[in-house]
PDB file of C-alpha atoms and ligand atoms in Angstrom:
ATOM      1  CA  UNK A   7       4.239 -21.143  10.365  1.00  0.00           C
ATOM      2  CA  UNK A   8       6.415 -20.191   7.254  1.00  0.00           C
ATOM      3  CA  UNK A   9       5.283 -18.249   4.263  1.00  0.00           C
ATOM      4  CA  UNK A  10       5.113 -19.428   1.121  1.00  0.00           C
ATOM      5  CA  UNK A  11       7.093 -17.152  -0.745  1.00  0.00           C
ATOM      6  CA  UNK A  12      10.841 -16.097  -0.498  1.00  0.00           C
ATOM      7  CA  UNK A  13       9.990 -12.251  -1.421  1.00  0.00           C
ATOM      8  CA  UNK A  14       7.346  -9.828  -1.147  1.00  0.00           C
ATOM      9  CA  UNK A  15       6.653  -8.604  -4.868  1.00  0.00           C
ATOM     10  CA  UNK A  16       2.855  -8.257  -4.659  1.00  0.00           C
ATOM     11  CA  UNK A  17      -0.260  -9.203  -3.210  1.00  0.00           C
ATOM     12  CA  UNK A  18      -1.358 -11.926  -6.358  1.00  0.00           C
ATOM     13  CA  UNK A  19       1.768 -14.468  -5.858  1.00  0.00           C
ATOM     14  CA  UNK A  20       0.359 -14.606  -1.771  1.00  0.00           C
ATOM     15  CA  UNK A  21      -2.080 -17.530  -0.304  1.00  0.00           C
ATOM     16  CA  UNK A  22      -4.604 -16.331   1.850  1.00  0.00           C
ATOM     17  CA  UNK A  23      -2.382 -18.521   4.533  1.00  0.00           C
ATOM     18  CA  UNK A  24       0.666 -15.638   4.114  1.00  0.00           C
ATOM     19  CA  UNK A  25      -1.543 -12.808   4.448  1.00  0.00           C
ATOM     20  CA  UNK A  26      -3.166 -14.047   7.494  1.00  0.00           C
ATOM     21  CA  UNK A  27      -0.063 -14.808   8.882  1.00  0.00           C
ATOM     22  CA  UNK A  28       1.532 -11.545   8.249  1.00  0.00           C
ATOM     23  CA  UNK A  29      -1.321 -10.058   9.668  1.00  0.00           C
ATOM     24  CA  UNK A  30      -1.169 -11.937  13.317  1.00  0.00           C
ATOM     25  CA  UNK A  31       1.924 -11.471  13.252  1.00  0.00           C
ATOM     26  CA  UNK A  32       1.828  -7.570  12.622  1.00  0.00           C
ATOM     27  CA  UNK A  33      -1.164  -7.814  15.488  1.00  0.00           C
ATOM     28  CA  UNK A  34       2.307  -9.629  18.017  1.00  0.00           C
ATOM     29  CA  UNK A  35       4.611  -6.341  16.922  1.00  0.00           C
ATOM     30  CA  UNK A  36       1.816  -4.079  16.890  1.00  0.00           C
ATOM     31  CA  UNK A  37       1.322  -4.833  20.801  1.00  0.00           C
ATOM     32  CA  UNK A  38       5.568  -4.583  21.551  1.00  0.00           C
ATOM     33  CA  UNK A  39       5.335  -0.875  20.112  1.00  0.00           C
ATOM     34  CA  UNK A  40       2.526   0.008  22.380  1.00  0.00           C
ATOM     35  CA  UNK A  41       5.475  -0.739  25.148  1.00  0.00           C
ATOM     36  CA  UNK A  42       7.473   1.549  26.967  1.00  0.00           C
ATOM     37  CA  UNK A  43      10.372  -0.314  25.093  1.00  0.00           C
ATOM     38  CA  UNK A  44       9.297  -0.626  21.581  1.00  0.00           C
ATOM     39  CA  UNK A  45      12.461  -2.101  20.141  1.00  0.00           C
ATOM     40  CA  UNK A  46      13.562  -5.921  19.943  1.00  0.00           C
ATOM     41  CA  UNK A  47      16.007  -8.008  19.539  1.00  0.00           C
ATOM     42  CA  UNK A  48      14.448  -9.893  16.019  1.00  0.00           C
ATOM     43  CA  UNK A  49      16.936  -9.189  13.588  1.00  0.00           C
ATOM     44  CA  UNK A  50      19.882  -7.924  15.033  1.00  0.00           C
ATOM     45  CA  UNK A  51      23.360  -8.700  12.818  1.00  0.00           C
ATOM     46  CA  UNK A  52      20.626  -8.434   9.395  1.00  0.00           C
ATOM     47  CA  UNK A  53      21.122  -5.693   7.161  1.00  0.00           C
ATOM     48  CA  UNK A  54      18.696  -4.051   5.050  1.00  0.00           C
ATOM     49  CA  UNK A  55      19.045  -1.320   2.574  1.00  0.00           C
ATOM     50  CA  UNK A  56      16.227   0.883   1.710  1.00  0.00           C
ATOM     51  CA  UNK A  57      16.852   1.665  -2.478  1.00  0.00           C
ATOM     52  CA  UNK A  58      14.225   4.406  -3.203  1.00  0.00           C
ATOM     53  CA  UNK A  59      14.051   5.232  -6.567  1.00  0.00           C
ATOM     54  CA  UNK A  60      10.463   7.413  -6.264  1.00  0.00           C
ATOM     55  CA  UNK A  61       9.767   9.685  -3.369  1.00  0.00           C
ATOM     56  CA  UNK A  62       8.165   8.374  -0.283  1.00  0.00           C
ATOM     57  CA  UNK A  63       7.324  10.299   2.666  1.00  0.00           C
ATOM     58  CA  UNK A  64       4.872   7.648   4.404  1.00  0.00           C
ATOM     59  CA  UNK A  65       6.185   4.371   3.385  1.00  0.00           C
ATOM     60  CA  UNK A  66       9.689   5.074   3.454  1.00  0.00           C
ATOM     61  CA  UNK A  67      10.104   6.477   7.455  1.00  0.00           C
ATOM     62  CA  UNK A  68       7.501   3.367   7.986  1.00  0.00           C
ATOM     63  CA  UNK A  69       9.944   0.535   6.558  1.00  0.00           C
ATOM     64  CA  UNK A  70      13.334   2.903   8.749  1.00  0.00           C
ATOM     65  CA  UNK A  71      10.962   3.196  11.310  1.00  0.00           C
ATOM     66  CA  UNK A  72       9.684  -1.262  11.672  1.00  0.00           C
ATOM     67  CA  UNK A  73      13.847  -2.092  10.366  1.00  0.00           C
ATOM     68  CA  UNK A  74      14.940  -0.058  13.952  1.00  0.00           C
ATOM     69  CA  UNK A  75      12.387  -1.386  15.815  1.00  0.00           C
ATOM     70  CA  UNK A  76      13.785  -4.640  14.993  1.00  0.00           C
ATOM     71  CA  UNK A  77      17.423  -4.063  15.824  1.00  0.00           C
ATOM     72  CA  UNK A  78      18.505  -4.295  12.217  1.00  0.00           C
ATOM     73  CA  UNK A  79      20.925  -1.862  10.295  1.00  0.00           C
ATOM     74  CA  UNK A  80      19.677  -0.277   8.213  1.00  0.00           C
ATOM     75  CA  UNK A  81      21.168   2.093   4.791  1.00  0.00           C
ATOM     76  CA  UNK A  82      18.924   4.423   3.292  1.00  0.00           C
ATOM     77  CA  UNK A  83      19.700   4.896  -0.664  1.00  0.00           C
ATOM     78  CA  UNK A  84      17.871   7.739  -2.681  1.00  0.00           C
ATOM     79  CA  UNK A  85      18.188   7.928  -6.396  1.00  0.00           C
ATOM     80  CA  UNK A  86      18.265  11.512  -6.783  1.00  0.00           C
ATOM     81  CA  UNK A  87      21.868  11.571  -4.317  1.00  0.00           C
ATOM     82  CA  UNK A  88      23.022   8.599  -6.221  1.00  0.00           C
ATOM     83  CA  UNK A  89      25.514   7.296  -9.307  1.00  0.00           C
ATOM     84  CA  UNK A  90      22.476   7.081 -10.830  1.00  0.00           C
ATOM     85  CA  UNK A  91      22.528  10.305 -12.413  1.00  0.00           C
ATOM     86  CA  UNK A  92      25.988   8.802 -13.662  1.00  0.00           C
ATOM     87  CA  UNK A  93      24.510   6.218 -15.647  1.00  0.00           C
ATOM     88  CA  UNK A  94      24.778   3.677 -13.352  1.00  0.00           C
ATOM     89  CA  UNK A  95      21.903   0.567 -14.071  1.00  0.00           C
ATOM     90  CA  UNK A  96      19.945  -0.661 -11.155  1.00  0.00           C
ATOM     91  CA  UNK A  97      21.620  -4.573 -11.435  1.00  0.00           C
ATOM     92  CA  UNK A  98      24.462  -2.757 -11.046  1.00  0.00           C
ATOM     93  CA  UNK A  99      23.763  -0.542  -8.148  1.00  0.00           C
ATOM     94  CA  UNK A 100      22.257  -3.416  -6.516  1.00  0.00           C
ATOM     95  CA  UNK A 101      25.216  -5.961  -6.967  1.00  0.00           C
ATOM     96  CA  UNK A 102      27.330  -3.674  -5.230  1.00  0.00           C
ATOM     97  CA  UNK A 103      25.696  -2.840  -2.369  1.00  0.00           C
ATOM     98  CA  UNK A 104      25.198  -6.504  -2.136  1.00  0.00           C
ATOM     99  CA  UNK A 105      29.438  -7.049  -2.148  1.00  0.00           C
ATOM    100  CA  UNK A 106      28.849  -5.169   0.678  1.00  0.00           C
ATOM    101  CA  UNK A 107      26.753  -7.659   2.384  1.00  0.00           C
ATOM    102  CA  UNK A 108      23.560  -6.727   2.532  1.00  0.00           C
ATOM    103  CA  UNK A 109      20.697  -9.704   3.292  1.00  0.00           C
ATOM    104  CA  UNK A 110      17.481  -7.359   2.434  1.00  0.00           C
ATOM    105  CA  UNK A 111      16.570  -4.916  -0.108  1.00  0.00           C
ATOM    106  CA  UNK A 112      13.025  -2.759   0.037  1.00  0.00           C
ATOM    107  CA  UNK A 113      12.629  -1.532  -2.968  1.00  0.00           C
ATOM    108  CA  UNK A 114      10.750   1.368  -4.727  1.00  0.00           C
ATOM    109  CA  UNK A 115      10.436   2.158  -8.089  1.00  0.00           C
ATOM    110  CA  UNK A 116       8.505   4.063 -10.938  1.00  0.00           C
ATOM    111  CA  UNK A 117       9.488   1.081 -13.331  1.00  0.00           C
ATOM    112  CA  UNK A 118       6.571  -1.630 -12.720  1.00  0.00           C
ATOM    113  CA  UNK A 119       8.739  -5.169 -12.308  1.00  0.00           C
ATOM    114  CA  UNK A 120      11.741  -3.107 -10.936  1.00  0.00           C
ATOM    115  CA  UNK A 121      11.431  -5.908  -7.554  1.00  0.00           C
ATOM    116  CA  UNK A 122      10.447  -8.649 -10.034  1.00  0.00           C
ATOM    117  CA  UNK A 123      13.644  -8.202 -12.114  1.00  0.00           C
ATOM    118  CA  UNK A 124      15.657  -8.081  -9.106  1.00  0.00           C
ATOM    119  CA  UNK A 125      14.598 -11.331  -7.583  1.00  0.00           C
ATOM    120  CA  UNK A 126      15.138 -12.399 -10.623  1.00  0.00           C
ATOM    121  CA  UNK A 127      19.480 -11.599 -10.538  1.00  0.00           C
ATOM    122  CA  UNK A 128      20.013 -11.159  -6.736  1.00  0.00           C
ATOM    123  CA  UNK A 129      20.065 -13.650  -3.607  1.00  0.00           C
ATOM    124  CA  UNK A 130      19.094 -11.344  -0.875  1.00  0.00           C
ATOM    125  CA  UNK A 131      14.809 -10.830  -0.056  1.00  0.00           C
ATOM    126  CA  UNK A 132      12.992  -8.124  -2.050  1.00  0.00           C
ATOM    127  CA  UNK A 133      10.251  -6.467  -0.733  1.00  0.00           C
ATOM    128  CA  UNK A 134       8.337  -4.161  -3.047  1.00  0.00           C
ATOM    129  CA  UNK A 135       7.703  -0.572  -1.623  1.00  0.00           C
ATOM    130  CA  UNK A 136       5.787   0.075  -4.542  1.00  0.00           C
ATOM    131  CA  UNK A 137       6.435  -0.433  -8.367  1.00  0.00           C
ATOM    132  CA  UNK A 138       5.120   1.951 -10.813  1.00  0.00           C
ATOM    133  CA  UNK A 139       1.392   1.053 -11.389  1.00  0.00           C
ATOM    134  CA  UNK A 140       1.591  -2.316 -10.777  1.00  0.00           C
ATOM    135  CA  UNK A 141       1.748  -2.886  -7.052  1.00  0.00           C
ATOM    136  CA  UNK A 142       2.331  -1.837  -3.214  1.00  0.00           C
ATOM    137  CA  UNK A 143       1.354  -5.280  -1.019  1.00  0.00           C
ATOM    138  CA  UNK A 144       2.588  -3.496   2.122  1.00  0.00           C
ATOM    139  CA  UNK A 145       0.704  -0.712   1.738  1.00  0.00           C
ATOM    140  CA  UNK A 146      -2.510  -3.208   0.838  1.00  0.00           C
ATOM    141  CA  UNK A 147      -1.794  -4.858   4.321  1.00  0.00           C
ATOM    142  CA  UNK A 148      -1.493  -2.357   6.704  1.00  0.00           C
ATOM    143  CA  UNK A 149      -5.432  -1.211   4.999  1.00  0.00           C
ATOM    144  CA  UNK A 150      -6.258  -4.683   5.439  1.00  0.00           C
ATOM    145  CA  UNK A 151      -4.948  -4.751   9.226  1.00  0.00           C
ATOM    146  CA  UNK A 152      -6.681  -1.678   9.719  1.00  0.00           C
ATOM    147  CA  UNK A 153      -9.874  -2.413   8.494  1.00  0.00           C
ATOM    148  CA  UNK A 154      -9.785  -5.646  10.604  1.00  0.00           C
ATOM    149  CA  UNK A 155      -9.261  -3.738  13.451  1.00  0.00           C
ATOM    150  CA  UNK A 156     -12.418  -1.305  12.984  1.00  0.00           C
ATOM    151  CA  UNK A 157     -14.722  -3.318  11.608  1.00  0.00           C
ATOM    152  CA  UNK A 158     -13.703  -6.559  11.811  1.00  0.00           C
ATOM    153  CA  UNK A 159     -13.020  -9.778   9.805  1.00  0.00           C
ATOM    154  CA  UNK A 160     -12.476  -8.647   5.619  1.00  0.00           C
ATOM    155  CA  UNK A 161     -14.631 -12.102   4.925  1.00  0.00           C
ATOM    156  CA  UNK A 162     -18.129 -10.302   3.537  1.00  0.00           C
ATOM    157  CA  UNK A 163     -17.451  -6.839   4.006  1.00  0.00           C
ATOM    158  CA  UNK A 164     -17.977  -4.169   1.255  1.00  0.00           C
ATOM    159  CA  UNK A 165     -15.170  -2.264   0.003  1.00  0.00           C
ATOM    160  CA  UNK A 166     -14.748   0.900  -2.520  1.00  0.00           C
ATOM    161  CA  UNK A 167     -11.819   1.575  -4.156  1.00  0.00           C
ATOM    162  CA  UNK A 168     -12.686   5.398  -4.578  1.00  0.00           C
ATOM    163  CA  UNK A 169     -10.686   7.427  -8.217  1.00  0.00           C
ATOM    164  CA  UNK A 170      -7.922   6.756 -10.207  1.00  0.00           C
ATOM    165  CA  UNK A 171      -8.304   2.569 -10.436  1.00  0.00           C
ATOM    166  CA  UNK A 172      -5.937   3.230 -13.709  1.00  0.00           C
ATOM    167  CA  UNK A 173      -2.605   4.372 -12.827  1.00  0.00           C
ATOM    168  CA  UNK A 174      -3.222   3.297  -8.262  1.00  0.00           C
ATOM    169  CA  UNK A 175      -0.889   0.284  -7.413  1.00  0.00           C
ATOM    170  CA  UNK A 176      -2.586   0.514  -4.222  1.00  0.00           C
ATOM    171  CA  UNK A 177      -5.820  -0.187  -5.746  1.00  0.00           C
ATOM    172  CA  UNK A 178      -4.333  -3.203  -7.419  1.00  0.00           C
ATOM    173  CA  UNK A 179      -2.958  -4.596  -4.096  1.00  0.00           C
ATOM    174  CA  UNK A 180      -5.765  -3.401  -2.560  1.00  0.00           C
ATOM    175  CA  UNK A 181      -8.395  -5.649  -4.641  1.00  0.00           C
ATOM    176  CA  UNK A 182      -5.762  -8.835  -4.990  1.00  0.00           C
ATOM    177  CA  UNK A 183      -5.831  -8.865  -1.147  1.00  0.00           C
ATOM    178  CA  UNK A 184      -9.801  -8.243  -0.438  1.00  0.00           C
ATOM    179  CA  UNK A 185     -10.717 -10.709  -3.233  1.00  0.00           C
ATOM    180  CA  UNK A 186      -8.783 -13.024  -1.809  1.00  0.00           C
ATOM    181  CA  UNK A 187     -10.233 -12.658   2.020  1.00  0.00           C
ATOM    182  CA  UNK A 188     -13.381 -12.745   0.209  1.00  0.00           C
ATOM    183  CA  UNK A 189     -14.593  -9.059   0.718  1.00  0.00           C
ATOM    184  CA  UNK A 190     -16.229  -7.990  -1.693  1.00  0.00           C
ATOM    185  CA  UNK A 191     -14.939  -5.225  -3.958  1.00  0.00           C
ATOM    186  CA  UNK A 192     -16.034  -2.386  -6.484  1.00  0.00           C
ATOM    187  CA  UNK A 193     -13.904   0.436  -7.765  1.00  0.00           C
ATOM    188  CA  UNK A 194     -15.533   3.699  -8.471  1.00  0.00           C
ATOM    189  CA  UNK A 195     -14.287   6.659 -10.725  1.00  0.00           C
ATOM    190  CA  UNK A 196     -14.434   8.354 -13.897  1.00  0.00           C
ATOM    191  CA  UNK A 197     -14.571   6.731 -16.915  1.00  0.00           C
ATOM    192  CA  UNK A 198     -11.589   7.904 -18.247  1.00  0.00           C
ATOM    193  CA  UNK A 199      -9.476   6.565 -14.648  1.00  0.00           C
ATOM    194  CA  UNK A 200     -11.089   3.181 -14.714  1.00  0.00           C
ATOM    195  CA  UNK A 201      -8.722   0.107 -16.470  1.00  0.00           C
ATOM    196  CA  UNK A 202     -10.824  -1.638 -19.504  1.00  0.00           C
ATOM    197  CA  UNK A 203     -12.633  -4.453 -18.910  1.00  0.00           C
ATOM    198  CA  UNK A 204     -11.385  -4.596 -15.061  1.00  0.00           C
ATOM    199  CA  UNK A 205     -14.929  -6.092 -14.085  1.00  0.00           C
ATOM    200  CA  UNK A 206     -13.935  -9.191 -16.167  1.00  0.00           C
ATOM    201  CA  UNK A 207     -10.248  -9.315 -15.184  1.00  0.00           C
ATOM    202  CA  UNK A 208     -10.197  -8.668 -11.956  1.00  0.00           C
ATOM    203  CA  UNK A 209     -14.246  -9.697 -10.427  1.00  0.00           C
ATOM    204  CA  UNK A 210     -14.921  -6.285  -9.133  1.00  0.00           C
ATOM    205  CA  UNK A 211     -18.179  -4.697  -9.546  1.00  0.00           C
ATOM    206  CA  UNK A 212     -17.453  -1.276 -11.238  1.00  0.00           C
ATOM    207  CA  UNK A 213     -19.510   2.292 -10.047  1.00  0.00           C
ATOM    208  CA  UNK A 214     -19.438   5.347 -11.863  1.00  0.00           C
ATOM    209  CA  UNK A 215     -21.562   7.098  -9.453  1.00  0.00           C
ATOM    210  CA  UNK A 216     -19.721   8.184  -6.469  1.00  0.00           C
ATOM    211  CA  UNK A 217     -23.029   8.620  -3.853  1.00  0.00           C
ATOM    212  CA  UNK A 218     -24.422   4.881  -5.295  1.00  0.00           C
ATOM    213  CA  UNK A 219     -20.752   3.413  -4.245  1.00  0.00           C
ATOM    214  CA  UNK A 220     -20.507   5.192  -0.873  1.00  0.00           C
ATOM    215  CA  UNK A 221     -24.310   3.752  -0.157  1.00  0.00           C
ATOM    216  CA  UNK A 222     -23.450   0.438  -1.057  1.00  0.00           C
ATOM    217  CA  UNK A 223     -19.817  -0.098   1.123  1.00  0.00           C
ATOM    218  CA  UNK A 224     -18.640  -0.490   4.369  1.00  0.00           C
ATOM    219  CA  UNK A 225     -15.270   1.507   3.687  1.00  0.00           C
ATOM    220  CA  UNK A 226     -14.229   3.383   1.034  1.00  0.00           C
ATOM    221  CA  UNK A 227     -10.905   3.912   0.258  1.00  0.00           C
ATOM    222  CA  UNK A 228      -9.885   6.787  -1.551  1.00  0.00           C
ATOM    223  CA  UNK A 229      -6.589   7.585  -3.845  1.00  0.00           C
ATOM    224  CA  UNK A 230      -5.004  10.379  -5.192  1.00  0.00           C
ATOM    225  CA  UNK A 231      -4.842  10.858  -8.493  1.00  0.00           C
ATOM    226  CA  UNK A 232      -1.908  10.170  -9.850  1.00  0.00           C
ATOM    227  CA  UNK A 233      -0.710  12.979 -11.933  1.00  0.00           C
ATOM    228  CA  UNK A 234       2.885  12.172 -12.375  1.00  0.00           C
ATOM    229  CA  UNK A 235       1.808   9.235 -14.068  1.00  0.00           C
ATOM    230  CA  UNK A 236      -0.611  10.916 -16.829  1.00  0.00           C
ATOM    231  CA  UNK A 237       0.587  11.793 -20.130  1.00  0.00           C
ATOM    232  CA  UNK A 238      -3.049  13.056 -21.590  1.00  0.00           C
ATOM    233  CA  UNK A 239      -5.453  14.961 -19.999  1.00  0.00           C
ATOM    234  CA  UNK A 240      -8.224  12.493 -18.305  1.00  0.00           C
ATOM    235  CA  UNK A 241     -10.058  14.849 -16.797  1.00  0.00           C
ATOM    236  CA  UNK A 242     -11.165  18.250 -17.486  1.00  0.00           C
ATOM    237  CA  UNK A 243      -9.503  20.062 -13.717  1.00  0.00           C
ATOM    238  CA  UNK A 244      -9.026  19.200 -10.241  1.00  0.00           C
ATOM    239  CA  UNK A 245     -11.822  21.328  -9.708  1.00  0.00           C
ATOM    240  CA  UNK A 246     -14.522  19.360 -11.437  1.00  0.00           C
ATOM    241  CA  UNK A 247     -13.407  16.553 -10.491  1.00  0.00           C
ATOM    242  CA  UNK A 248     -13.627  17.020  -6.463  1.00  0.00           C
ATOM    243  CA  UNK A 249     -17.571  18.132  -7.556  1.00  0.00           C
ATOM    244  CA  UNK A 250     -18.351  14.404  -9.203  1.00  0.00           C
ATOM    245  CA  UNK A 251     -15.781  12.620  -7.269  1.00  0.00           C
ATOM    246  CA  UNK A 252     -14.828  14.367  -4.030  1.00  0.00           C
ATOM    247  CA  UNK A 253     -15.685  12.771  -0.999  1.00  0.00           C
ATOM    248  CA  UNK A 254     -17.216  15.994   0.938  1.00  0.00           C
ATOM    249  CA  UNK A 255     -18.897  15.897   4.383  1.00  0.00           C
ATOM    250  CA  UNK A 256     -22.458  16.678   2.623  1.00  0.00           C
ATOM    251  CA  UNK A 257     -22.110  13.518   0.209  1.00  0.00           C
ATOM    252  CA  UNK A 258     -21.523  11.628   3.448  1.00  0.00           C
ATOM    253  CA  UNK A 259     -24.836  12.888   4.618  1.00  0.00           C
ATOM    254  CA  UNK A 260     -26.672  11.915   1.830  1.00  0.00           C
ATOM    255  CA  UNK A 261     -25.956   8.383   2.460  1.00  0.00           C
ATOM    256  CA  UNK A 262     -28.011   6.636   5.531  1.00  0.00           C
ATOM    257  CA  UNK A 263     -25.387   5.061   7.038  1.00  0.00           C
ATOM    258  CA  UNK A 264     -21.988   5.664   8.429  1.00  0.00           C
ATOM    259  CA  UNK A 265     -19.112   4.372   6.458  1.00  0.00           C
ATOM    260  CA  UNK A 266     -15.074   3.986   7.037  1.00  0.00           C
ATOM    261  CA  UNK A 267     -13.175   6.217   5.190  1.00  0.00           C
ATOM    262  CA  UNK A 268      -9.529   5.697   4.359  1.00  0.00           C
ATOM    263  CA  UNK A 269      -6.321   7.014   1.929  1.00  0.00           C
ATOM    264  CA  UNK A 270      -3.115   5.456   1.996  1.00  0.00           C
ATOM    265  CA  UNK A 271      -1.165   9.524   1.415  1.00  0.00           C
ATOM    266  CA  UNK A 272      -0.276  11.643   0.834  1.00  0.00           C
ATOM    267  CA  UNK A 273      -4.214  13.309   0.703  1.00  0.00           C
ATOM    268  CA  UNK A 274      -4.752  16.477  -2.142  1.00  0.00           C
ATOM    269  CA  UNK A 275      -7.660  18.349   0.616  1.00  0.00           C
ATOM    270  CA  UNK A 276      -9.970  19.721  -1.693  1.00  0.00           C
ATOM    271  CA  UNK A 277      -9.436  17.324  -4.709  1.00  0.00           C
ATOM    272  CA  UNK A 278     -10.469  13.857  -4.016  1.00  0.00           C
ATOM    273  CA  UNK A 279     -11.194  13.915  -0.482  1.00  0.00           C
ATOM    274  CA  UNK A 280     -12.208  17.241   1.752  1.00  0.00           C
ATOM    275  CA  UNK A 281     -10.615  17.749   5.483  1.00  0.00           C
ATOM    276  CA  UNK A 282     -14.441  17.619   7.315  1.00  0.00           C
ATOM    277  CA  UNK A 283     -14.023  14.270   6.101  1.00  0.00           C
ATOM    278  CA  UNK A 284     -10.362  13.604   6.433  1.00  0.00           C
ATOM    279  CA  UNK A 285     -10.547  14.741   9.616  1.00  0.00           C
ATOM    280  CA  UNK A 286     -13.497  13.260  11.090  1.00  0.00           C
ATOM    281  CA  UNK A 287     -14.236  10.314  13.249  1.00  0.00           C
ATOM    282  CA  UNK A 288     -14.762   8.067  10.585  1.00  0.00           C
ATOM    283  CA  UNK A 289     -11.918   8.459   9.507  1.00  0.00           C
ATOM    284  CA  UNK A 290      -8.905   6.003  10.167  1.00  0.00           C
ATOM    285  CA  UNK A 291      -6.257   8.121   7.622  1.00  0.00           C
ATOM    286  CA  UNK A 292      -3.938   8.179  11.199  1.00  0.00           C
ATOM    287  CA  UNK A 293      -4.472   4.365  12.518  1.00  0.00           C
ATOM    288  CA  UNK A 294      -3.155   3.308   8.832  1.00  0.00           C
ATOM    289  CA  UNK A 295      -0.089   5.119   8.800  1.00  0.00           C
ATOM    290  CA  UNK A 296       0.304   3.482  12.916  1.00  0.00           C
ATOM    291  CA  UNK A 297      -0.470   0.214  11.634  1.00  0.00           C
ATOM    292  CA  UNK A 298       1.970   0.675   8.631  1.00  0.00           C
ATOM    293  CA  UNK A 299       4.999  -0.112  10.997  1.00  0.00           C
ATOM    294  CA  UNK A 300       3.540  -3.247  12.550  1.00  0.00           C
ATOM    295  CA  UNK A 301       2.746  -4.546   9.374  1.00  0.00           C
ATOM    296  CA  UNK A 302       6.179  -3.950   7.717  1.00  0.00           C
ATOM    297  CA  UNK A 303       7.888  -5.057  10.955  1.00  0.00           C
ATOM    298  CA  UNK A 304       6.054  -8.470   9.988  1.00  0.00           C
ATOM    299  CA  UNK A 305       6.758  -8.515   6.746  1.00  0.00           C
ATOM    300  CA  UNK A 306      10.422  -8.040   7.727  1.00  0.00           C
ATOM    301  CA  UNK A 307      10.648 -10.806  10.033  1.00  0.00           C
ATOM    302  CA  UNK A 308       9.304 -13.269   8.483  1.00  0.00           C
ATOM    303  CA  UNK A 309      11.181 -12.490   5.462  1.00  0.00           C
ATOM    304  CA  UNK A 310      14.420 -12.719   7.546  1.00  0.00           C
ATOM    305  CA  UNK A 311      17.202 -15.942   6.819  1.00  0.00           C
ATOM    306  CA  UNK A 312      14.873 -16.774   3.404  1.00  0.00           C
ATOM    307  CA  UNK A 313      17.380 -16.307   0.470  1.00  0.00           C
ATOM    308  CA  UNK A 314      16.750 -17.610  -3.044  1.00  0.00           C
TER     309      UNK A 314
HETATM  310  C1  NCD B  17       0.974   5.565  -2.511  1.00  0.00           C
HETATM  311  C2  NCD B  17       1.473   5.233  -3.019  1.00  0.00           C
HETATM  312  O1  NCD B  17       2.913   5.418  -3.158  1.00  0.00           O
HETATM  313  O2  NCD B  17       1.801   4.529  -3.801  1.00  0.00           O
HETATM  314  N1  NCD B  17       1.336   6.373  -1.103  1.00  0.00           N
HETATM  315  C3  NCD B  17       1.904   5.764  -0.320  1.00  0.00           C
HETATM  316  O3  NCD B  17       2.808   4.583  -0.309  1.00  0.00           O
HETATM  317  N2  NCD B  17       1.819   5.733   0.983  1.00  0.00           N
HETATM  318  C4  NCD B  17       0.002   6.067  -2.728  1.00  0.00           C
HETATM  319  C5  NCD B  17       0.178   7.528  -3.516  1.00  0.00           C
HETATM  320  O4  NCD B  17       0.933   8.072  -3.218  1.00  0.00           O
HETATM  321  O5  NCD B  17      -0.972   8.259  -4.010  1.00  0.00           O
END
């Protein structure tokens, strides 16, 4: 089995078979990661660069670990410590890197579309590790993996994405993926953080009352407010946001079922999620991080050797 794509730019471009293939390959790699010797020779002689133009903790470490577990050679680039500050363009930077014989590029960038631009101009396989407010495909894949691991097939499951839907690439990638795999999707949050016409455009339910959203779902994926991407004041204060849209123990106790709690991290305790929720047995936040390595190993392996 092969992927239908040469680059992982977004979930939007994937067919359901691609998603299934990535998730089933990730399962095999997760098993490898439970062994005493976690390293396999799969990507020996493959060189991968991690180009991070935006800050990252989990995603960057996760890609780096995935590459190391597959025996790839890796180079890490962070924009702040590079010639970007001397005025070099993205394309020049990447072409210079590729002339040193790099096979795959993992890129995170604050500009939506940066990975798509690179894919048009360079011959290496590109993996989007988050582009602006557009997509974060490996996050959606690891979220899907983690949901299925906890409650079984996505088909027919009810998932709500809570919070800053407008500025969240995690939300968009999750919506595409969950819809393609037959889940029911709801978005919940304040009206000022909700994109106009999202209901029609993406075929999701919209709910402004958090308690009703939680009562409806099997899984709630809680998102951080992307303050760094907001140029105007969209809610009065973090304190008030927490009062209306923070997921608290009290709120979870007020619904008559036990739902699964997720968060892509970094979490802001006391803002979108309270500590006693984040650290509870309902939360699979750390399993998401663990599964990220296996999912990224699967993506790297399935895209290796595919150049345009
Ligand atoms: C997310 C991101 O960078 O888009 N984090 C992540 O990759 N784990 C979400 C966020 O920053 O809130």
